[in-house]
Amino acid sequence: MDESKTVTPILGNRYQLIQNIGNGGMAVVYHARDLMLERPVAIKVLRQDYSRNEAFRERFRTEAKAAANLSHPNIVTVHDFGFDSERLYLVMEYVPGTDLKTILKERVRLPVEEAVNITIQAAAGIGYAHRAGLIHCDVKPHNILVTPDQRVKVTDFGIARAMASIQPDEKHDVVWGSPLYFSPEQASGAAPSPASDVYSLGVVLYELITGRLPFHSSDPAELARMHREAVPVPPRRLNPDVPLALEQIVMKVLAKEPSARYRTADQLGRVLSSFLQSMETIKATPLQDSGPIAVSRLHSAPNSNGFPLQPVSEITEVDGEEESINIDWGTTGLALATFVAVGGLIPFWLWIWFTFNPPTP
C-alpha cells in the first residue's frame, strides 16, 4: 500500500497537504500550506515504523529542535515539528527547485566552475551548522537543492546531532549516513565530526566534476571497506578538463584520516573560493600580443601550508625576436645636462685663475 495516500490531509489542525513531491527510505515529503500563517511549506512525514518507536521519536524531537535553530541562506529552515495520526512530521521552508541528484541524472556531470560554485554554497551552509555545534551526517546530492536562480540550500538536518553530546571515543551500532557518500569513520561506526561532512562534500564534488562516484558497489559492506581502504581514481583521469589544482583539493578532502582533510566545511569553502577566483582572474587577464604563443595552461603545486598555489598562466614563445633596447631618456638627459653644466664651468675657472695669476713675461 502506498503510505503517501494514508496520511491525514491536514496535520496538527494547521498544515494542509497539497502534493507529494518526494519519497525516501524514511519519509514522504509534501508540498503543503500553513493555514495559520498562510504560506507554502514543505512537510516531511516519517514512515510509521519509525514514528511508532518511542526512543526514535524522542531523538527526532531533539534533532528537530537543534535544526530549527539554524538560520542561514544556504540551509532549508525548519519551522515546526509534531506528531499526528501516529506520524512524526517536520515542517520546513518550501524551496522551489531541484535536488542535485536529479540534476546529475539529467546532465551526468557539470562544468568545473558550476560544480565548484555549488559546493562552495553547500559548504557555507554546512559550515554554519558546524559553528553551531551540529554535524549533518548525511551530506549527499539528494539533500542539496538548487533553486532556479542558482541558490543552493542544504536540507535534511533531521539526523544531525549536537556535537556536545558526542564523546570522542563513542561507537554506534547504527551507522549514520548513506553508504555511497559517508566517511571512512562513519563506515567504521565511529563518531562523526565536521571532517566527516567535509569528506561527504568531497564525494559530492567528485561526482559533480567526473559524473562518477569515487566508490561504487551493490554491497554496503564492500562500500564501507572501500571508503576505509581504497584509493579513488584521480578526477583528471575521468575528466581531463579538471584543473590539477582542483584535483589536489578533492584528493585531500577524500583522505582516509580526518586530520588529513580540511577540518571544517568553512575551511573547504575558503579553499574552493580561492581556486574559483584564480580561474576567473586568469580568464579575465588579456594576453600580450608580442609573438607566437605556444601554450598557456593552468597548473598548481602545494605551497608551504599544504594548500594549492594559485593557478598561473605560462606563456612560451617560439621564434622569439631579440628584446628591444629600452633607453631611459630621462636619465640620459640628466647626464648630458650635468656634463654641459660642468663643462661650462671649466672656462670660467680658467679665466679667474689667469686674472689673479697672470703669466709672467
mmCIF file of C-alpha atoms in Angstrom, residues 52-355:
data_model
loop_
_atom_site.group_PDB
_atom_site.id
_atom_site.type_symbol
_atom_site.label_atom_id
_atom_site.label_comp_id
_atom_site.label_asym_id
_atom_site.label_seq_id
_atom_site.Cartn_x
_atom_site.Cartn_y
_atom_site.Cartn_z
ATOM 1 C CA ARG A 52 5.974 4.181 16.402
ATOM 2 C CA ASN A 53 9.389 3.814 18.048
ATOM 3 C CA GLU A 54 9.289 5.919 21.209
ATOM 4 C CA ALA A 55 13.085 6.158 21.532
ATOM 5 C CA PHE A 56 13.309 7.315 17.939
ATOM 6 C CA ARG A 57 10.565 9.889 18.479
ATOM 7 C CA GLU A 58 12.496 11.417 21.368
ATOM 8 C CA ARG A 59 15.695 11.549 19.322
ATOM 9 C CA PHE A 60 13.776 13.075 16.424
ATOM 10 C CA ARG A 61 12.405 15.846 18.661
ATOM 11 C CA THR A 62 15.894 16.659 19.948
ATOM 12 C CA GLU A 63 17.345 16.823 16.457
ATOM 13 C CA ALA A 64 14.410 18.867 15.119
ATOM 14 C CA LYS A 65 14.907 21.463 17.858
ATOM 15 C CA ALA A 66 18.614 21.664 17.038
ATOM 16 C CA ALA A 67 17.922 22.044 13.310
ATOM 17 C CA ALA A 68 15.280 24.714 13.962
ATOM 18 C CA ASN A 69 17.977 26.935 15.486
ATOM 19 C CA LEU A 70 19.859 27.084 12.192
ATOM 20 C CA SER A 71 19.180 30.206 10.142
ATOM 21 C CA HIS A 72 21.356 30.591 7.052
ATOM 22 C CA PRO A 73 20.732 31.422 3.358
ATOM 23 C CA ASN A 74 22.158 28.035 2.334
ATOM 24 C CA ILE A 75 20.136 25.942 4.793
ATOM 25 C CA VAL A 76 16.492 24.952 4.471
ATOM 26 C CA THR A 77 14.846 26.454 7.563
ATOM 27 C CA VAL A 78 12.945 24.182 9.960
ATOM 28 C CA HIS A 79 9.719 25.851 11.137
ATOM 29 C CA ASP A 80 7.972 23.248 13.272
ATOM 30 C CA PHE A 81 7.589 19.565 14.102
ATOM 31 C CA GLY A 82 4.816 17.446 15.546
ATOM 32 C CA PHE A 83 3.090 14.085 15.935
ATOM 33 C CA ASP A 84 -0.324 13.404 14.390
ATOM 34 C CA SER A 85 -2.176 10.259 13.328
ATOM 35 C CA GLU A 86 0.692 8.087 14.561
ATOM 36 C CA ARG A 87 3.116 10.012 12.343
ATOM 37 C CA LEU A 88 6.049 12.272 13.153
ATOM 38 C CA TYR A 89 6.379 15.222 10.813
ATOM 39 C CA LEU A 90 8.835 18.046 10.217
ATOM 40 C CA VAL A 91 7.709 21.394 8.770
ATOM 41 C CA MET A 92 10.299 23.193 6.646
ATOM 42 C CA GLU A 93 10.736 26.153 4.363
ATOM 43 C CA TYR A 94 9.369 25.379 0.904
ATOM 44 C CA VAL A 95 12.151 25.718 -1.668
ATOM 45 C CA PRO A 96 11.196 25.690 -5.365
ATOM 46 C CA GLY A 97 13.924 23.944 -7.259
ATOM 47 C CA THR A 98 15.547 20.599 -7.992
ATOM 48 C CA ASP A 99 17.729 18.362 -5.893
ATOM 49 C CA LEU A 100 21.287 17.894 -7.108
ATOM 50 C CA LYS A 101 20.858 14.156 -7.720
ATOM 51 C CA THR A 102 18.074 14.810 -10.223
ATOM 52 C CA ILE A 103 20.284 17.387 -11.972
ATOM 53 C CA LEU A 104 23.113 14.839 -12.203
ATOM 54 C CA LYS A 105 20.793 12.227 -13.690
ATOM 55 C CA GLU A 106 19.881 14.681 -16.438
ATOM 56 C CA ARG A 107 23.350 16.160 -17.110
ATOM 57 C CA VAL A 108 25.740 13.401 -15.897
ATOM 58 C CA ARG A 109 28.366 15.941 -14.809
ATOM 59 C CA LEU A 110 28.690 19.716 -14.505
ATOM 60 C CA PRO A 111 31.242 22.239 -15.760
ATOM 61 C CA VAL A 112 34.032 22.824 -13.260
ATOM 62 C CA GLU A 113 33.032 26.383 -12.319
ATOM 63 C CA GLU A 114 29.371 25.466 -11.790
ATOM 64 C CA ALA A 115 30.277 22.406 -9.722
ATOM 65 C CA VAL A 116 32.693 24.381 -7.531
ATOM 66 C CA ASN A 117 30.175 27.195 -7.034
ATOM 67 C CA ILE A 118 27.507 24.725 -5.874
ATOM 68 C CA THR A 119 29.961 23.089 -3.482
ATOM 69 C CA ILE A 120 31.039 26.465 -2.060
ATOM 70 C CA GLN A 121 27.425 27.354 -1.255
ATOM 71 C CA ALA A 122 26.743 23.945 0.294
ATOM 72 C CA ALA A 123 29.930 24.285 2.357
ATOM 73 C CA ALA A 124 28.761 27.700 3.595
ATOM 74 C CA GLY A 125 25.534 26.228 4.962
ATOM 75 C CA ILE A 126 27.146 23.146 6.461
ATOM 76 C CA GLY A 127 29.977 25.267 7.878
ATOM 77 C CA TYR A 128 27.413 27.448 9.648
ATOM 78 C CA ALA A 129 25.935 24.303 11.208
ATOM 79 C CA HIS A 130 29.407 23.215 12.304
ATOM 80 C CA ARG A 131 29.891 26.527 14.091
ATOM 81 C CA ALA A 132 26.561 25.952 15.807
ATOM 82 C CA GLY A 133 27.740 22.543 17.037
ATOM 83 C CA LEU A 134 25.820 20.392 14.540
ATOM 84 C CA ILE A 135 27.015 17.756 12.102
ATOM 85 C CA HIS A 136 24.796 16.906 9.141
ATOM 86 C CA CYS A 137 25.919 13.244 8.979
ATOM 87 C CA ASP A 138 24.153 12.590 5.667
ATOM 88 C CA VAL A 139 25.527 15.004 3.050
ATOM 89 C CA LYS A 140 24.609 13.782 -0.447
ATOM 90 C CA PRO A 141 23.184 15.270 -3.685
ATOM 91 C CA HIS A 142 19.660 14.254 -2.668
ATOM 92 C CA ASN A 143 19.890 16.677 0.280
ATOM 93 C CA ILE A 144 21.223 19.621 -1.742
ATOM 94 C CA LEU A 145 18.585 21.726 -3.506
ATOM 95 C CA VAL A 146 19.307 24.166 -6.336
ATOM 96 C CA THR A 147 16.757 26.912 -6.962
ATOM 97 C CA PRO A 148 16.029 28.434 -10.395
ATOM 98 C CA ASP A 149 18.261 31.418 -9.523
ATOM 99 C CA GLN A 150 21.150 29.029 -8.644
ATOM 100 C CA ARG A 151 20.853 29.424 -4.869
ATOM 101 C CA VAL A 152 21.915 26.249 -3.074
ATOM 102 C CA LYS A 153 20.053 25.027 0.019
ATOM 103 C CA VAL A 154 21.116 22.099 2.183
ATOM 104 C CA THR A 155 18.231 20.185 3.676
ATOM 105 C CA ASP A 156 17.545 17.229 5.958
ATOM 106 C CA PHE A 157 19.432 18.040 9.120
ATOM 107 C CA GLY A 158 16.909 15.654 10.683
ATOM 108 C CA ILE A 159 19.570 13.117 11.607
ATOM 109 C CA ALA A 160 22.132 15.654 12.727
ATOM 110 C CA ARG A 161 23.143 15.553 16.362
ATOM 111 C CA ALA A 162 24.660 18.134 18.678
ATOM 112 C CA MET A 163 28.453 17.769 18.792
ATOM 113 C CA ALA A 164 28.424 18.438 22.510
ATOM 114 C CA SER A 165 26.588 15.159 23.064
ATOM 115 C CA ILE A 166 29.182 13.105 21.172
ATOM 116 C CA GLN A 167 32.148 11.677 23.037
ATOM 117 C CA PRO A 168 35.380 11.304 21.017
ATOM 118 C CA ASP A 169 35.541 7.548 21.694
ATOM 119 C CA GLU A 170 31.817 6.933 21.135
ATOM 120 C CA LYS A 171 30.856 3.987 18.940
ATOM 121 C CA HIS A 172 27.431 3.308 17.410
ATOM 122 C CA ASP A 173 25.580 0.153 16.480
ATOM 123 C CA VAL A 174 23.759 2.206 13.840
ATOM 124 C CA VAL A 175 25.906 3.607 11.019
ATOM 125 C CA TRP A 176 24.758 7.126 10.163
ATOM 126 C CA GLY A 177 24.736 8.361 6.583
ATOM 127 C CA SER A 178 24.372 6.919 3.102
ATOM 128 C CA PRO A 179 26.953 4.255 2.169
ATOM 129 C CA LEU A 180 27.773 5.875 -1.189
ATOM 130 C CA TYR A 181 28.698 9.168 0.492
ATOM 131 C CA PHE A 182 29.631 8.533 4.116
ATOM 132 C CA SER A 183 33.143 8.963 5.523
ATOM 133 C CA PRO A 184 35.594 6.198 6.500
ATOM 134 C CA GLU A 185 34.994 6.878 10.186
ATOM 135 C CA GLN A 186 31.226 6.630 9.689
ATOM 136 C CA ALA A 187 31.797 3.377 7.791
ATOM 137 C CA SER A 188 33.676 2.120 10.867
ATOM 138 C CA GLY A 189 30.847 3.107 13.211
ATOM 139 C CA ALA A 190 32.934 5.821 14.876
ATOM 140 C CA ALA A 191 31.563 9.178 15.988
ATOM 141 C CA PRO A 192 31.322 11.624 13.061
ATOM 142 C CA SER A 193 32.994 15.030 13.171
ATOM 143 C CA PRO A 194 32.849 18.131 10.944
ATOM 144 C CA ALA A 195 35.591 16.482 8.865
ATOM 145 C CA SER A 196 33.099 13.684 8.143
ATOM 146 C CA ASP A 197 30.770 16.161 6.443
ATOM 147 C CA VAL A 198 33.795 17.555 4.566
ATOM 148 C CA TYR A 199 34.543 14.060 3.215
ATOM 149 C CA SER A 200 30.944 13.632 2.062
ATOM 150 C CA LEU A 201 31.077 17.045 0.360
ATOM 151 C CA GLY A 202 34.228 15.843 -1.376
ATOM 152 C CA VAL A 203 32.388 12.779 -2.670
ATOM 153 C CA VAL A 204 29.634 15.070 -3.991
ATOM 154 C CA LEU A 205 32.168 17.359 -5.697
ATOM 155 C CA TYR A 206 33.957 14.342 -7.195
ATOM 156 C CA GLU A 207 30.652 13.168 -8.655
ATOM 157 C CA LEU A 208 29.799 16.640 -9.981
ATOM 158 C CA ILE A 209 33.052 17.018 -11.955
ATOM 159 C CA THR A 210 33.512 13.417 -13.122
ATOM 160 C CA GLY A 211 29.975 12.064 -13.464
ATOM 161 C CA ARG A 212 31.002 9.091 -11.311
ATOM 162 C CA LEU A 213 31.249 8.218 -7.650
ATOM 163 C CA PRO A 214 34.707 7.515 -6.236
ATOM 164 C CA PHE A 215 33.478 4.145 -4.946
ATOM 165 C CA HIS A 216 30.581 2.018 -6.113
ATOM 166 C CA SER A 217 29.305 -1.383 -5.070
ATOM 167 C CA SER A 218 25.927 -3.029 -4.593
ATOM 168 C CA ASP A 219 27.174 -4.466 -1.301
ATOM 169 C CA PRO A 220 27.057 -1.941 1.596
ATOM 170 C CA ALA A 221 29.794 -3.832 3.451
ATOM 171 C CA GLU A 222 32.090 -3.633 0.415
ATOM 172 C CA LEU A 223 31.297 0.057 0.036
ATOM 173 C CA ALA A 224 32.250 0.626 3.661
ATOM 174 C CA ARG A 225 35.546 -1.239 3.091
ATOM 175 C CA MET A 226 36.323 0.856 0.001
ATOM 176 C CA HIS A 227 35.744 4.115 1.901
ATOM 177 C CA ARG A 228 38.096 2.882 4.624
ATOM 178 C CA GLU A 229 40.849 1.407 2.435
ATOM 179 C CA ALA A 230 40.582 2.038 -1.327
ATOM 180 C CA VAL A 231 42.169 4.987 -3.145
ATOM 181 C CA PRO A 232 39.824 6.820 -5.550
ATOM 182 C CA VAL A 233 40.757 7.296 -9.200
ATOM 183 C CA PRO A 234 42.128 10.862 -9.616
ATOM 184 C CA PRO A 235 39.412 13.049 -11.188
ATOM 185 C CA ARG A 236 41.605 14.149 -14.135
ATOM 186 C CA ARG A 237 41.732 10.564 -15.416
ATOM 187 C CA LEU A 238 37.956 10.660 -15.774
ATOM 188 C CA ASN A 239 37.664 14.284 -16.903
ATOM 189 C CA PRO A 240 40.801 15.945 -18.367
ATOM 190 C CA ASP A 241 39.094 19.359 -18.074
ATOM 191 C CA VAL A 242 39.528 19.256 -14.284
ATOM 192 C CA PRO A 243 42.444 21.569 -13.325
ATOM 193 C CA LEU A 244 45.270 19.966 -11.389
ATOM 194 C CA ALA A 245 44.720 22.411 -8.505
ATOM 195 C CA LEU A 246 41.115 21.228 -8.103
ATOM 196 C CA GLU A 247 42.153 17.579 -8.301
ATOM 197 C CA GLN A 248 44.594 18.171 -5.432
ATOM 198 C CA ILE A 249 41.833 19.747 -3.332
ATOM 199 C CA VAL A 250 39.452 16.833 -3.990
ATOM 200 C CA MET A 251 42.057 14.183 -3.198
ATOM 201 C CA LYS A 252 42.918 15.956 0.069
ATOM 202 C CA VAL A 253 39.240 16.067 1.028
ATOM 203 C CA LEU A 254 38.925 12.316 0.361
ATOM 204 C CA ALA A 255 41.798 11.414 2.695
ATOM 205 C CA LYS A 256 41.077 8.450 4.954
ATOM 206 C CA GLU A 257 42.221 10.209 8.125
ATOM 207 C CA PRO A 258 40.012 13.122 9.257
ATOM 208 C CA SER A 259 43.115 15.092 10.341
ATOM 209 C CA ALA A 260 44.464 14.970 6.761
ATOM 210 C CA ARG A 261 41.376 16.727 5.351
ATOM 211 C CA TYR A 262 40.181 20.292 5.706
ATOM 212 C CA ARG A 263 38.812 20.310 9.240
ATOM 213 C CA THR A 264 35.516 22.117 8.612
ATOM 214 C CA ALA A 265 33.243 22.925 5.701
ATOM 215 C CA ASP A 266 34.119 26.617 6.167
ATOM 216 C CA GLN A 267 37.789 25.865 5.521
ATOM 217 C CA LEU A 268 36.942 23.827 2.415
ATOM 218 C CA GLY A 269 34.722 26.657 1.175
ATOM 219 C CA ARG A 270 37.548 29.199 1.548
ATOM 220 C CA VAL A 271 39.976 26.998 -0.394
ATOM 221 C CA LEU A 272 37.449 26.442 -3.202
ATOM 222 C CA SER A 273 36.619 30.171 -3.323
ATOM 223 C CA SER A 274 40.306 30.974 -3.726
ATOM 224 C CA PHE A 275 40.573 28.415 -6.528
ATOM 225 C CA LEU A 276 37.495 29.827 -8.293
ATOM 226 C CA GLN A 277 38.796 33.400 -8.058
ATOM 227 C CA SER A 278 42.083 32.259 -9.566
ATOM 228 C CA MET A 279 40.276 30.717 -12.527
ATOM 229 C CA GLU A 280 38.263 33.892 -13.082
ATOM 230 C CA THR A 281 41.372 36.089 -12.804
ATOM 231 C CA ILE A 282 43.254 34.085 -15.404
ATOM 232 C CA LYS A 283 40.293 34.137 -17.782
ATOM 233 C CA ALA A 284 39.970 37.898 -17.377
ATOM 234 C CA THR A 285 43.686 38.610 -17.896
ATOM 235 C CA PRO A 286 44.367 39.624 -21.540
ATOM 236 C CA LEU A 287 47.373 38.052 -23.202
ATOM 237 C CA GLN A 288 50.015 40.406 -24.651
ATOM 238 C CA ASP A 289 50.250 40.050 -28.428
ATOM 239 C CA SER A 290 54.070 40.007 -28.503
ATOM 240 C CA GLY A 291 54.695 36.917 -30.565
ATOM 241 C CA PRO A 292 53.507 33.413 -31.315
ATOM 242 C CA ILE A 293 52.106 31.675 -28.252
ATOM 243 C CA ALA A 294 52.983 28.030 -27.815
ATOM 244 C CA VAL A 295 50.978 27.130 -24.730
ATOM 245 C CA SER A 296 49.024 28.699 -21.892
ATOM 246 C CA ARG A 297 47.875 26.352 -19.156
ATOM 247 C CA LEU A 298 46.765 26.173 -15.567
ATOM 248 C CA HIS A 299 48.869 24.300 -13.098
ATOM 249 C CA SER A 300 49.397 24.253 -9.398
ATOM 250 C CA ALA A 301 51.626 22.875 -6.708
ATOM 251 C CA PRO A 302 51.208 22.802 -2.947
ATOM 252 C CA ASN A 303 52.709 25.677 -1.029
ATOM 253 C CA SER A 304 54.259 25.531 2.420
ATOM 254 C CA ASN A 305 50.822 25.421 4.054
ATOM 255 C CA GLY A 306 49.766 22.376 2.065
ATOM 256 C CA PHE A 307 47.183 24.352 0.087
ATOM 257 C CA PRO A 308 47.355 24.541 -3.693
ATOM 258 C CA LEU A 309 49.028 27.626 -5.067
ATOM 259 C CA GLN A 310 47.030 29.990 -7.202
ATOM 260 C CA PRO A 311 46.926 28.683 -10.790
ATOM 261 C CA VAL A 312 49.287 30.570 -13.041
ATOM 262 C CA SER A 313 49.457 31.026 -16.786
ATOM 263 C CA GLU A 314 52.600 30.000 -18.588
ATOM 264 C CA ILE A 315 53.349 31.508 -21.995
ATOM 265 C CA THR A 316 56.232 30.188 -24.078
ATOM 266 C CA GLU A 317 57.446 31.967 -27.211
ATOM 267 C CA VAL A 318 58.560 30.151 -30.349
ATOM 268 C CA ASP A 319 60.900 32.072 -32.721
ATOM 269 C CA GLY A 320 61.092 34.928 -30.218
ATOM 270 C CA GLU A 321 62.760 38.074 -31.516
ATOM 271 C CA GLU A 322 65.539 39.860 -29.685
ATOM 272 C CA GLU A 323 64.259 42.108 -26.980
ATOM 273 C CA SER A 324 64.205 45.760 -27.992
ATOM 274 C CA ILE A 325 66.728 48.005 -26.219
ATOM 275 C CA ASN A 326 64.956 50.116 -23.650
ATOM 276 C CA ILE A 327 66.644 53.544 -23.285
ATOM 277 C CA ASP A 328 65.876 55.633 -20.234
ATOM 278 C CA TRP A 329 65.815 59.009 -21.943
ATOM 279 C CA GLY A 330 65.139 60.886 -18.700
ATOM 280 C CA THR A 331 68.305 59.602 -17.058
ATOM 281 C CA THR A 332 70.294 60.178 -20.252
ATOM 282 C CA GLY A 333 69.094 63.782 -20.473
ATOM 283 C CA LEU A 334 70.053 64.490 -16.878
ATOM 284 C CA ALA A 335 73.521 63.071 -17.507
ATOM 285 C CA LEU A 336 74.009 65.284 -20.571
ATOM 286 C CA ALA A 337 72.802 68.367 -18.697
ATOM 287 C CA THR A 338 75.250 67.653 -15.909
ATOM 288 C CA PHE A 339 78.067 67.214 -18.396
ATOM 289 C CA VAL A 340 77.262 70.534 -20.123
ATOM 290 C CA ALA A 341 76.961 72.363 -16.830
ATOM 291 C CA VAL A 342 80.263 71.059 -15.522
ATOM 292 C CA GLY A 343 81.915 71.591 -18.899
ATOM 293 C CA GLY A 344 80.749 75.232 -18.987
ATOM 294 C CA LEU A 345 82.392 75.959 -15.621
ATOM 295 C CA ILE A 346 85.868 74.956 -16.823
ATOM 296 C CA PRO A 347 86.476 78.129 -18.976
ATOM 297 C CA PHE A 348 85.062 80.286 -16.142
ATOM 298 C CA TRP A 349 87.536 78.885 -13.587
ATOM 299 C CA LEU A 350 90.380 79.248 -16.086
ATOM 300 C CA TRP A 351 89.518 82.946 -16.577
ATOM 301 C CA ILE A 352 89.558 83.541 -12.816
ATOM 302 C CA TRP A 353 92.875 81.756 -12.456
ATOM 303 C CA PHE A 354 94.609 83.758 -15.167
ATOM 304 C CA THR A 355 93.044 87.006 -13.853
#
